[in-house]
N, C-alpha and C. Protein backbone atom coordinates (compact mmCIF):
# COMPACT_ATOMS: atom_id res chain seq x y z
N UNK A 1 -39.23 222.91 180.92
CA UNK A 1 -40.40 222.01 179.73
C UNK A 1 -41.92 222.51 179.88
N UNK A 2 -42.10 222.81 179.08
CA UNK A 2 -43.69 223.62 179.54
C UNK A 2 -44.55 222.65 178.71
N UNK A 3 -46.20 222.60 179.26
CA UNK A 3 -47.40 222.48 178.44
C UNK A 3 -47.08 220.69 178.68
N UNK A 4 -46.52 220.09 179.45
CA UNK A 4 -46.50 218.77 179.95
C UNK A 4 -47.90 218.45 180.36
N UNK A 5 -48.49 217.33 179.98
CA UNK A 5 -49.85 217.40 180.40
C UNK A 5 -49.73 215.48 180.65
N UNK A 6 -50.35 215.64 181.71
CA UNK A 6 -50.58 213.80 182.03
C UNK A 6 -52.04 213.18 181.79
N UNK A 7 -51.94 212.91 180.65
CA UNK A 7 -53.23 212.29 179.51
C UNK A 7 -53.70 211.37 179.74
N UNK A 8 -52.89 210.10 180.66
CA UNK A 8 -53.19 208.81 180.25
C UNK A 8 -52.91 208.07 181.40
N UNK A 9 -54.00 206.75 182.02
CA UNK A 9 -52.88 206.13 183.10
C UNK A 9 -53.04 204.83 182.79
N UNK A 10 -52.53 204.16 183.13
CA UNK A 10 -51.92 202.51 182.68
C UNK A 10 -53.36 201.53 182.94
N UNK A 11 -53.45 201.04 181.74
CA UNK A 11 -54.22 200.20 181.79
C UNK A 11 -55.30 200.28 181.11
N UNK A 12 -55.51 201.75 180.29
CA UNK A 12 -56.61 202.29 179.75
C UNK A 12 -56.72 201.62 178.02
N UNK A 13 -57.40 202.18 177.50
CA UNK A 13 -57.44 202.35 176.14
C UNK A 13 -57.11 203.30 175.85
N UNK A 14 -57.45 203.19 174.48
CA UNK A 14 -56.23 204.10 173.61
C UNK A 14 -56.83 205.90 173.98
N UNK A 15 -55.84 206.81 173.52
CA UNK A 15 -56.30 208.33 173.89
C UNK A 15 -57.66 208.34 172.46
N UNK A 16 -58.24 209.74 172.57
CA UNK A 16 -59.32 210.19 171.48
C UNK A 16 -58.01 210.71 170.67
N UNK A 17 -59.09 210.51 169.41
CA UNK A 17 -58.30 210.75 168.55
C UNK A 17 -58.46 211.90 168.01
N UNK A 18 -58.73 212.95 168.79
CA UNK A 18 -58.24 214.31 167.78
C UNK A 18 -57.65 214.71 168.38
N UNK A 19 -56.80 215.97 167.15
CA UNK A 19 -54.73 216.27 168.09
C UNK A 19 -54.36 215.46 167.40
N UNK A 20 -54.67 214.10 166.97
CA UNK A 20 -53.41 213.01 166.73
C UNK A 20 -53.20 212.36 165.23
N UNK A 21 -51.95 212.63 165.32
CA UNK A 21 -51.75 212.24 164.00
C UNK A 21 -52.07 210.09 163.87
N UNK A 22 -52.20 209.89 161.93
CA UNK A 22 -52.39 208.25 161.59
C UNK A 22 -51.23 207.76 162.31
N UNK A 23 -49.86 207.88 162.60
CA UNK A 23 -49.31 207.19 162.51
C UNK A 23 -49.18 206.59 164.20
N UNK A 24 -49.20 208.05 164.81
CA UNK A 24 -49.74 208.16 166.12
C UNK A 24 -50.77 207.39 166.92
N UNK A 25 -51.59 207.08 166.43
CA UNK A 25 -53.53 206.23 166.74
C UNK A 25 -53.13 205.26 165.92
N UNK A 26 -51.90 205.03 165.00
CA UNK A 26 -51.78 203.54 164.43
C UNK A 26 -51.04 202.79 165.56
N UNK A 27 -50.21 203.64 166.17
CA UNK A 27 -49.07 203.08 167.89
C UNK A 27 -50.35 202.66 168.31
N UNK A 28 -50.93 202.96 168.59
CA UNK A 28 -51.84 202.50 169.75
C UNK A 28 -52.91 201.77 169.52
N UNK A 29 -53.22 201.70 169.03
CA UNK A 29 -54.37 200.60 167.94
C UNK A 29 -53.57 199.78 168.16
N UNK A 30 -52.52 199.43 168.03
CA UNK A 30 -51.34 197.92 167.51
C UNK A 30 -51.14 198.07 169.25
N UNK A 31 -50.49 198.62 170.21
CA UNK A 31 -50.73 197.89 171.60
C UNK A 31 -52.00 197.96 172.10
N UNK A 32 -52.76 197.94 171.47
CA UNK A 32 -53.96 197.63 172.69
C UNK A 32 -54.55 196.26 171.56
N UNK A 33 -53.84 195.98 170.56
CA UNK A 33 -54.73 195.09 169.87
C UNK A 33 -53.68 193.87 170.34
N UNK A 34 -52.52 193.87 170.57
CA UNK A 34 -51.10 193.43 171.48
C UNK A 34 -51.58 192.92 173.15
N UNK A 35 -52.26 193.96 173.10
CA UNK A 35 -52.55 193.93 175.21
C UNK A 35 -51.42 194.48 175.84
N UNK A 36 -51.28 195.45 175.19
CA UNK A 36 -49.77 196.21 175.78
C UNK A 36 -49.82 197.13 176.49
N UNK A 37 -49.63 197.28 177.57
CA UNK A 37 -50.52 198.35 178.53
C UNK A 37 -49.10 199.71 178.43
N UNK A 38 -49.60 200.99 178.80
CA UNK A 38 -48.63 201.69 178.56
C UNK A 38 -49.27 203.07 179.12
N UNK A 39 -48.26 203.94 179.89
CA UNK A 39 -48.56 205.51 180.84
C UNK A 39 -48.40 206.45 179.38
N UNK A 40 -49.05 207.18 179.00
CA UNK A 40 -48.70 208.25 177.78
C UNK A 40 -48.43 209.32 178.92
N UNK A 41 -47.65 210.42 178.28
CA UNK A 41 -47.71 211.44 178.31
C UNK A 41 -47.07 212.99 177.65
N UNK A 42 -47.94 213.66 177.46
CA UNK A 42 -48.25 214.44 176.27
C UNK A 42 -47.52 215.55 176.24
N UNK A 43 -46.39 216.05 175.65
CA UNK A 43 -45.66 217.54 176.22
C UNK A 43 -45.63 218.00 175.02
N UNK A 44 -44.72 219.23 174.73
CA UNK A 44 -44.42 220.14 173.85
C UNK A 44 -42.99 219.29 173.17
N UNK A 45 -42.38 219.57 171.81
CA UNK A 45 -41.83 219.04 171.08
C UNK A 45 -40.55 218.48 171.53
N UNK A 46 -39.83 216.99 171.64
CA UNK A 46 -38.57 217.14 172.16
C UNK A 46 -37.59 216.92 171.29
N UNK A 47 -36.83 217.62 170.87
CA UNK A 47 -35.84 217.15 169.34
C UNK A 47 -34.92 216.48 170.22
N UNK A 48 -34.01 216.54 171.25
CA UNK A 48 -33.29 215.65 171.59
C UNK A 48 -33.76 215.22 172.66
N UNK A 49 -32.09 214.30 173.26
CA UNK A 49 -32.36 213.69 174.62
C UNK A 49 -32.15 213.99 175.88
N UNK A 50 -31.86 215.21 175.95
CA UNK A 50 -31.61 216.09 176.66
C UNK A 50 -32.99 216.66 177.43
N UNK A 51 -33.59 216.50 175.95
CA UNK A 51 -34.82 217.85 176.57
C UNK A 51 -35.61 216.37 176.98
N UNK A 52 -35.70 215.01 177.10
CA UNK A 52 -36.43 214.18 177.19
C UNK A 52 -36.54 214.09 178.68
N UNK A 53 -35.14 214.63 179.18
CA UNK A 53 -35.12 214.25 180.66
C UNK A 53 -36.08 215.00 182.45
N UNK A 54 -36.64 215.81 181.68
CA UNK A 54 -38.16 216.38 182.54
C UNK A 54 -39.13 215.07 182.27
N UNK A 55 -38.97 214.99 181.28
CA UNK A 55 -40.79 213.67 180.91
C UNK A 55 -40.08 212.17 181.47
N UNK A 56 -38.66 212.27 181.50
CA UNK A 56 -38.03 211.01 181.97
C UNK A 56 -38.52 210.73 183.65
N UNK A 57 -38.11 212.74 184.39
CA UNK A 57 -38.37 211.99 185.78
C UNK A 57 -40.13 211.99 185.96
N UNK A 58 -40.63 212.46 185.29
CA UNK A 58 -42.48 212.72 185.26
C UNK A 58 -42.92 210.56 184.86
N UNK A 59 -41.83 210.76 184.50
CA UNK A 59 -42.83 209.03 183.99
C UNK A 59 -41.60 208.10 184.89
N UNK A 60 -40.88 208.80 185.75
CA UNK A 60 -39.83 208.00 186.54
C UNK A 60 -39.48 205.80 186.04
N UNK A 61 -38.92 206.69 184.78
CA UNK A 61 -38.06 206.22 183.93
C UNK A 61 -37.00 206.24 183.40
N UNK A 62 -36.10 206.00 182.78
CA UNK A 62 -34.87 206.58 181.67
C UNK A 62 -35.33 206.26 180.57
N UNK A 63 -35.41 207.24 179.67
CA UNK A 63 -35.99 207.07 177.99
C UNK A 63 -34.90 206.69 177.50
N UNK A 64 -35.18 205.83 176.20
CA UNK A 64 -33.94 205.22 176.14
C UNK A 64 -33.63 205.89 174.64
N UNK A 65 -32.39 206.16 174.51
CA UNK A 65 -32.01 207.00 173.26
C UNK A 65 -32.18 205.65 172.14
N UNK A 66 -32.77 206.50 171.10
CA UNK A 66 -32.71 205.75 169.39
C UNK A 66 -32.46 205.94 168.98
N UNK A 67 -31.81 205.26 168.12
CA UNK A 67 -30.23 205.67 167.07
C UNK A 67 -30.88 205.22 166.04
N UNK A 68 -31.00 205.70 164.75
CA UNK A 68 -31.09 205.13 163.49
C UNK A 68 -29.91 205.46 162.86
N UNK A 69 -29.22 204.38 162.54
CA UNK A 69 -28.21 203.68 161.87
C UNK A 69 -27.64 203.10 160.43
N UNK A 70 -26.54 203.73 160.11
CA UNK A 70 -26.83 202.61 158.49
C UNK A 70 -25.05 202.41 158.44
N UNK A 71 -24.52 201.21 157.41
CA UNK A 71 -23.20 201.25 157.42
C UNK A 71 -22.91 202.10 156.29
N UNK A 72 -21.73 202.49 155.95
CA UNK A 72 -20.95 203.28 154.49
C UNK A 72 -21.47 203.18 153.91
N UNK A 73 -21.66 201.95 153.39
CA UNK A 73 -22.27 201.77 151.88
C UNK A 73 -23.85 201.76 151.90
N UNK A 74 -25.02 202.26 152.78
CA UNK A 74 -26.16 201.93 153.05
C UNK A 74 -26.85 200.77 152.44
N UNK A 75 -25.97 199.80 152.96
CA UNK A 75 -26.87 198.20 152.51
C UNK A 75 -27.45 197.93 153.96
N UNK A 76 -27.23 198.69 155.14
CA UNK A 76 -27.92 197.77 156.14
C UNK A 76 -28.12 199.28 157.10
N UNK A 77 -29.21 198.71 158.04
CA UNK A 77 -29.91 199.99 158.82
C UNK A 77 -30.03 199.29 160.21
N UNK A 78 -29.83 200.51 160.90
CA UNK A 78 -29.31 199.60 162.12
C UNK A 78 -30.83 200.64 163.20
N UNK A 79 -31.34 200.30 164.08
CA UNK A 79 -32.07 200.44 165.15
C UNK A 79 -31.25 200.73 166.36
N UNK A 80 -30.66 201.43 167.04
CA UNK A 80 -30.36 200.83 168.37
C UNK A 80 -31.30 201.45 169.78
N UNK A 81 -31.42 201.03 170.26
CA UNK A 81 -31.93 201.31 171.41
C UNK A 81 -30.95 201.47 172.94
N UNK A 82 -30.73 202.45 173.68
CA UNK A 82 -29.33 202.28 174.56
C UNK A 82 -30.06 203.31 175.86
N UNK A 83 -29.45 203.27 177.04
CA UNK A 83 -29.77 204.46 177.55
C UNK A 83 -29.83 205.33 177.69
N UNK A 84 -30.38 206.50 177.95
CA UNK A 84 -30.23 207.92 177.20
C UNK A 84 -29.30 208.29 177.79
N UNK A 85 -28.53 208.42 179.12
CA UNK A 85 -27.67 208.80 179.73
C UNK A 85 -26.83 208.53 178.81
N UNK A 86 -26.43 206.86 178.44
CA UNK A 86 -25.16 206.78 178.38
C UNK A 86 -24.58 207.25 176.55
N UNK A 87 -23.58 207.45 176.39
CA UNK A 87 -22.57 207.91 175.44
C UNK A 87 -22.36 207.06 174.30
N UNK A 88 -22.39 207.02 173.29
CA UNK A 88 -22.30 206.43 172.21
C UNK A 88 -20.34 206.32 170.81
N UNK A 89 -20.73 205.79 171.18
CA UNK A 89 -19.37 205.63 170.27
C UNK A 89 -19.34 204.42 169.07
N UNK A 90 -19.24 204.83 168.35
CA UNK A 90 -19.46 204.13 166.73
C UNK A 90 -18.52 202.91 166.30
N UNK A 91 -17.33 203.24 167.53
CA UNK A 91 -16.41 201.99 166.89
C UNK A 91 -16.35 200.84 168.07
N UNK A 92 -17.11 201.34 168.93
CA UNK A 92 -17.25 200.07 169.46
C UNK A 92 -18.40 198.85 169.28
N UNK A 93 -19.89 199.71 168.55
CA UNK A 93 -20.86 199.01 168.30
C UNK A 93 -20.61 198.34 167.08
N UNK A 94 -19.67 199.00 165.91
CA UNK A 94 -19.49 198.23 164.91
C UNK A 94 -18.26 197.46 164.97
N UNK A 95 -17.59 196.89 165.91
CA UNK A 95 -16.86 195.59 165.99
C UNK A 95 -17.79 194.65 166.30
N UNK A 96 -18.99 194.75 167.55
CA UNK A 96 -19.22 194.17 167.81
C UNK A 96 -20.66 193.57 166.86
N UNK A 97 -20.70 194.24 165.76
CA UNK A 97 -22.20 193.60 165.22
C UNK A 97 -21.06 193.23 163.50
N UNK A 98 -19.90 193.19 163.67
CA UNK A 98 -19.11 193.07 162.31
C UNK A 98 -19.33 194.03 161.24
N UNK A 99 -19.69 195.18 161.61
CA UNK A 99 -19.77 196.43 160.40
C UNK A 99 -18.82 197.20 159.71
N UNK A 100 -18.66 198.09 158.99
CA UNK A 100 -17.86 198.63 158.61
C UNK A 100 -18.24 199.98 159.57
N UNK A 101 -17.80 201.07 159.37
CA UNK A 101 -17.96 201.84 160.04
C UNK A 101 -19.39 202.49 159.86
N UNK A 102 -20.16 202.94 161.08
CA UNK A 102 -21.36 203.07 161.05
C UNK A 102 -21.82 204.71 161.05
N UNK A 103 -22.91 205.22 160.23
CA UNK A 103 -23.36 206.76 161.02
C UNK A 103 -24.34 206.70 160.64
N UNK A 104 -24.66 207.98 161.11
CA UNK A 104 -26.47 207.91 161.08
C UNK A 104 -27.04 207.62 160.28
N UNK A 105 -27.90 207.60 159.77
CA UNK A 105 -28.67 207.09 158.02
C UNK A 105 -29.62 208.23 158.02
N UNK A 106 -29.82 208.66 157.01
CA UNK A 106 -30.24 209.71 156.20
C UNK A 106 -32.26 210.07 156.72
N UNK A 107 -32.40 211.36 156.82
CA UNK A 107 -33.89 211.10 157.62
C UNK A 107 -34.65 210.37 156.36
N UNK A 108 -34.66 210.98 155.16
CA UNK A 108 -35.13 209.54 154.62
C UNK A 108 -35.64 208.21 154.24
N UNK A 109 -34.11 207.87 154.78
CA UNK A 109 -34.32 206.58 154.72
C UNK A 109 -35.47 206.04 156.20
N UNK A 110 -35.36 206.93 157.29
CA UNK A 110 -35.83 207.09 158.42
C UNK A 110 -37.85 206.79 158.56
N UNK A 111 -37.84 207.69 157.62
CA UNK A 111 -39.72 208.06 157.00
C UNK A 111 -39.61 206.80 156.13
N UNK A 112 -38.69 205.85 155.21
CA UNK A 112 -39.22 205.20 154.06
C UNK A 112 -38.77 203.67 155.03
N UNK A 113 -38.22 203.69 155.34
CA UNK A 113 -38.04 202.22 156.62
C UNK A 113 -39.32 202.18 157.81
N UNK A 114 -38.92 203.23 158.72
CA UNK A 114 -39.93 203.19 159.77
C UNK A 114 -41.07 204.42 160.31
N UNK A 115 -41.02 204.71 158.84
CA UNK A 115 -42.41 205.91 158.68
C UNK A 115 -42.40 207.02 160.00
N UNK A 116 -41.36 207.50 160.60
CA UNK A 116 -41.07 207.95 161.41
C UNK A 116 -40.22 208.82 161.02
N UNK A 117 -40.13 210.79 161.60
CA UNK A 117 -39.09 211.83 161.18
C UNK A 117 -38.30 211.85 162.54
N UNK A 118 -36.79 212.47 161.92
CA UNK A 118 -35.53 212.33 163.44
C UNK A 118 -36.49 213.78 164.27
N UNK A 119 -35.70 212.93 165.77
CA UNK A 119 -36.54 213.19 166.71
C UNK A 119 -37.40 212.53 167.46
N UNK A 120 -38.22 211.49 166.51
CA UNK A 120 -39.35 210.83 167.11
C UNK A 120 -38.84 209.71 166.93
N UNK A 121 -37.74 209.31 166.40
CA UNK A 121 -37.36 207.51 166.39
C UNK A 121 -38.02 206.55 167.77
N UNK A 122 -38.10 205.80 167.70
CA UNK A 122 -38.43 204.62 168.22
C UNK A 122 -38.49 203.50 167.80
N UNK A 123 -38.59 202.77 168.79
CA UNK A 123 -38.26 201.25 168.83
C UNK A 123 -39.93 201.14 167.89
N UNK A 124 -41.02 201.16 168.67
CA UNK A 124 -42.10 201.28 167.82
C UNK A 124 -42.53 201.30 166.61
N UNK A 125 -41.17 202.59 166.01
CA UNK A 125 -40.95 202.62 164.33
C UNK A 125 -41.28 201.18 163.57
N UNK A 126 -40.66 199.84 164.46
CA UNK A 126 -40.50 199.33 163.50
C UNK A 126 -41.52 198.26 162.94
N UNK A 127 -42.15 198.33 163.64
CA UNK A 127 -44.19 198.17 163.28
C UNK A 127 -44.40 198.11 161.61
N UNK A 128 -43.64 199.50 160.89
CA UNK A 128 -43.76 200.02 159.84
C UNK A 128 -43.26 198.54 159.07
N UNK A 129 -41.64 198.52 159.74
CA UNK A 129 -40.85 197.87 158.78
C UNK A 129 -41.11 196.55 158.27
N UNK A 130 -42.29 196.27 157.70
CA UNK A 130 -42.46 194.68 157.20
C UNK A 130 -42.23 194.26 156.23
N UNK A 131 -41.05 195.03 155.97
CA UNK A 131 -39.87 194.01 155.14
C UNK A 131 -38.56 193.13 155.68
N UNK A 132 -38.59 193.83 157.23
CA UNK A 132 -37.46 193.88 157.68
C UNK A 132 -36.08 194.45 157.65
N UNK A 133 -36.42 195.50 157.07
CA UNK A 133 -34.71 196.11 156.55
C UNK A 133 -33.96 196.36 157.66
N UNK A 134 -34.48 196.85 158.84
CA UNK A 134 -34.09 197.22 159.82
C UNK A 134 -33.75 196.72 160.91
N UNK A 135 -32.56 196.55 161.34
CA UNK A 135 -31.48 195.17 162.40
C UNK A 135 -32.11 196.44 163.65
N UNK A 136 -32.69 195.62 164.48
CA UNK A 136 -32.73 195.69 165.69
C UNK A 136 -31.55 195.71 166.70
N UNK A 137 -30.72 196.69 167.62
CA UNK A 137 -29.82 196.56 168.34
C UNK A 137 -30.21 196.79 169.47
N UNK A 138 -29.80 196.20 170.68
CA UNK A 138 -30.67 196.62 172.19
C UNK A 138 -29.20 196.26 172.89
N UNK A 139 -28.37 197.75 173.81
CA UNK A 139 -28.03 197.82 174.60
C UNK A 139 -28.15 196.93 175.92
N UNK A 140 -27.50 196.00 176.59
CA UNK A 140 -28.66 195.17 177.33
C UNK A 140 -28.11 196.12 179.00
N UNK A 141 -27.86 197.24 179.33
CA UNK A 141 -28.46 197.57 179.91
C UNK A 141 -29.80 198.31 180.20
N UNK A 142 -30.42 198.21 178.55
CA UNK A 142 -31.94 198.18 178.49
C UNK A 142 -32.66 197.73 179.22
N UNK A 143 -31.76 196.05 179.31
CA UNK A 143 -32.74 194.90 180.31
C UNK A 143 -33.12 195.28 181.40
N UNK A 144 -32.31 196.02 182.27
CA UNK A 144 -32.17 196.12 183.67
C UNK A 144 -33.25 196.71 184.25
N UNK A 145 -34.09 197.22 183.70
CA UNK A 145 -35.12 197.99 183.82
C UNK A 145 -36.85 197.52 183.61
N UNK A 146 -38.21 197.88 184.12
CA UNK A 146 -39.08 197.07 184.27
C UNK A 146 -39.73 197.57 183.55
N UNK A 147 -39.42 199.13 183.26
CA UNK A 147 -40.50 199.32 182.03
C UNK A 147 -39.07 200.64 181.26
N UNK A 148 -39.36 200.85 180.33
CA UNK A 148 -38.56 201.73 179.24
C UNK A 148 -39.58 202.53 178.80
N UNK A 149 -39.03 204.18 177.91
CA UNK A 149 -39.91 205.05 177.58
C UNK A 149 -39.05 205.12 176.09
N UNK A 150 -40.23 205.52 175.28
CA UNK A 150 -40.24 206.00 173.98
C UNK A 150 -41.57 206.54 173.43
N UNK A 151 -41.31 206.93 172.30
CA UNK A 151 -42.10 207.91 171.45
C UNK A 151 -43.13 207.04 171.13
N UNK A 152 -43.93 207.44 171.20
CA UNK A 152 -45.89 206.51 169.81
C UNK A 152 -45.22 207.20 168.01
N UNK A 153 -44.08 207.19 167.68
CA UNK A 153 -43.61 207.70 166.33
C UNK A 153 -44.38 209.23 166.36
N UNK A 154 -44.05 209.39 167.45
CA UNK A 154 -44.52 211.32 167.37
C UNK A 154 -43.98 211.46 168.59
N UNK A 155 -42.85 212.96 168.58
CA UNK A 155 -42.41 213.52 169.49
C UNK A 155 -42.97 214.26 170.64
N UNK A 156 -44.21 214.45 170.04
CA UNK A 156 -45.20 215.41 171.16
C UNK A 156 -45.63 214.59 172.72
N UNK A 157 -45.39 212.97 172.42
CA UNK A 157 -45.71 212.49 173.86
C UNK A 157 -44.77 211.34 173.53
N UNK A 158 -45.07 210.71 174.97
CA UNK A 158 -43.84 209.73 175.26
C UNK A 158 -44.26 208.38 176.24
N UNK A 159 -44.05 207.59 176.11
CA UNK A 159 -45.39 205.87 176.70
C UNK A 159 -43.95 205.45 178.18
N UNK A 160 -44.49 205.38 178.73
CA UNK A 160 -44.02 203.98 179.42
C UNK A 160 -44.06 202.52 179.23
N UNK A 161 -43.04 201.58 179.22
CA UNK A 161 -43.61 200.39 178.71
C UNK A 161 -43.32 199.22 179.32
N UNK A 162 -43.85 198.30 179.55
CA UNK A 162 -42.80 197.29 180.21
C UNK A 162 -41.64 196.71 179.54
N UNK A 163 -40.69 196.68 180.20
CA UNK A 163 -40.04 196.49 178.70
C UNK A 163 -40.11 194.88 178.13
N UNK A 164 -40.65 194.05 179.34
CA UNK A 164 -41.26 192.55 179.02
C UNK A 164 -42.08 192.56 177.97
N UNK A 165 -42.93 193.80 178.05
CA UNK A 165 -44.38 193.38 176.63
C UNK A 165 -43.22 193.71 175.48
N UNK A 166 -42.06 194.73 175.46
CA UNK A 166 -41.51 195.26 174.34
C UNK A 166 -41.15 193.79 173.69
N UNK A 167 -40.63 193.38 174.80
CA UNK A 167 -39.79 191.97 174.30
C UNK A 167 -40.23 190.59 173.73
N UNK A 168 -41.91 190.19 174.34
CA UNK A 168 -42.33 189.03 174.24
C UNK A 168 -43.84 189.20 173.13
N UNK A 169 -44.08 190.57 173.46
CA UNK A 169 -44.90 190.90 172.29
C UNK A 169 -44.85 191.61 171.57
N UNK A 170 -44.73 192.80 171.42
CA UNK A 170 -43.95 193.73 170.57
C UNK A 170 -43.18 193.58 169.00
N UNK A 171 -41.97 192.74 170.07
CA UNK A 171 -40.73 192.24 168.56
C UNK A 171 -41.68 191.19 168.27
N UNK A 172 -42.21 190.14 168.44
CA UNK A 172 -42.66 188.58 168.38
C UNK A 172 -43.41 188.85 167.02
N UNK A 173 -44.30 189.98 167.17
CA UNK A 173 -45.53 190.12 166.09
C UNK A 173 -44.86 191.09 165.19
N UNK A 174 -43.73 192.31 165.16
CA UNK A 174 -43.07 192.72 164.29
C UNK A 174 -41.96 191.52 163.61
N UNK A 175 -41.47 190.72 164.27
CA UNK A 175 -40.67 189.93 163.52
C UNK A 175 -39.33 190.37 163.81
N UNK A 176 -39.54 191.44 164.28
CA UNK A 176 -37.46 191.91 164.40
C UNK A 176 -37.28 190.96 165.88
N UNK A 177 -36.24 190.44 165.56
CA UNK A 177 -35.15 189.77 166.60
C UNK A 177 -34.16 190.20 166.98
N UNK A 178 -33.92 190.93 168.29
CA UNK A 178 -33.07 191.68 168.52
C UNK A 178 -31.74 191.41 168.73
N UNK A 179 -30.74 191.91 168.48
CA UNK A 179 -28.92 191.52 168.68
C UNK A 179 -28.89 192.19 170.40
N UNK A 180 -28.14 191.80 170.97
CA UNK A 180 -28.54 192.56 172.12
C UNK A 180 -26.12 193.17 171.94
N UNK A 181 -26.26 194.12 172.60
CA UNK A 181 -24.92 194.81 172.70
C UNK A 181 -24.76 195.10 174.03
N UNK A 182 -23.46 195.42 173.97
CA UNK A 182 -22.77 195.38 175.21
C UNK A 182 -22.13 197.09 174.98
N UNK A 183 -22.38 198.37 175.42
CA UNK A 183 -21.72 199.77 175.07
C UNK A 183 -21.31 200.32 175.57
């Protein structure tokens, strides 16, 4: 991967707005408002979890795989956070949440509910789900690490955030109660 720029240190204020999208700046503004510290790494677009492995090494964390899913009827939407190297098996998850067969949700639904596009899926997108249409599912293995990695609603930066800050500050603010699963 080329053009990786470490542009941020832990416990500093938000980045300069130049060359940042509104949705990215909204993410930093909310994190600052909630007093959530983060380390940001700017990089080229990361369209898949495999491309994130170099970013993962530089941040010293395991990047979370974030999957936006829906049931067959498209009446229930889910955001699944799981360790990046873990294999996803639909039937294992469907059984645990008592849902019909799950599939990947459409890009239009992702944009409608989370204001993010494919490749940028992140738990931080829940800040845009004001009507609580998306259920957050977290694989329990995500909780084992002090820090987790995610995108700030764009896939040209990655953040290192304390797992406890996500659970005790961010999620209560958004009103999303996570359902913990074992995959």
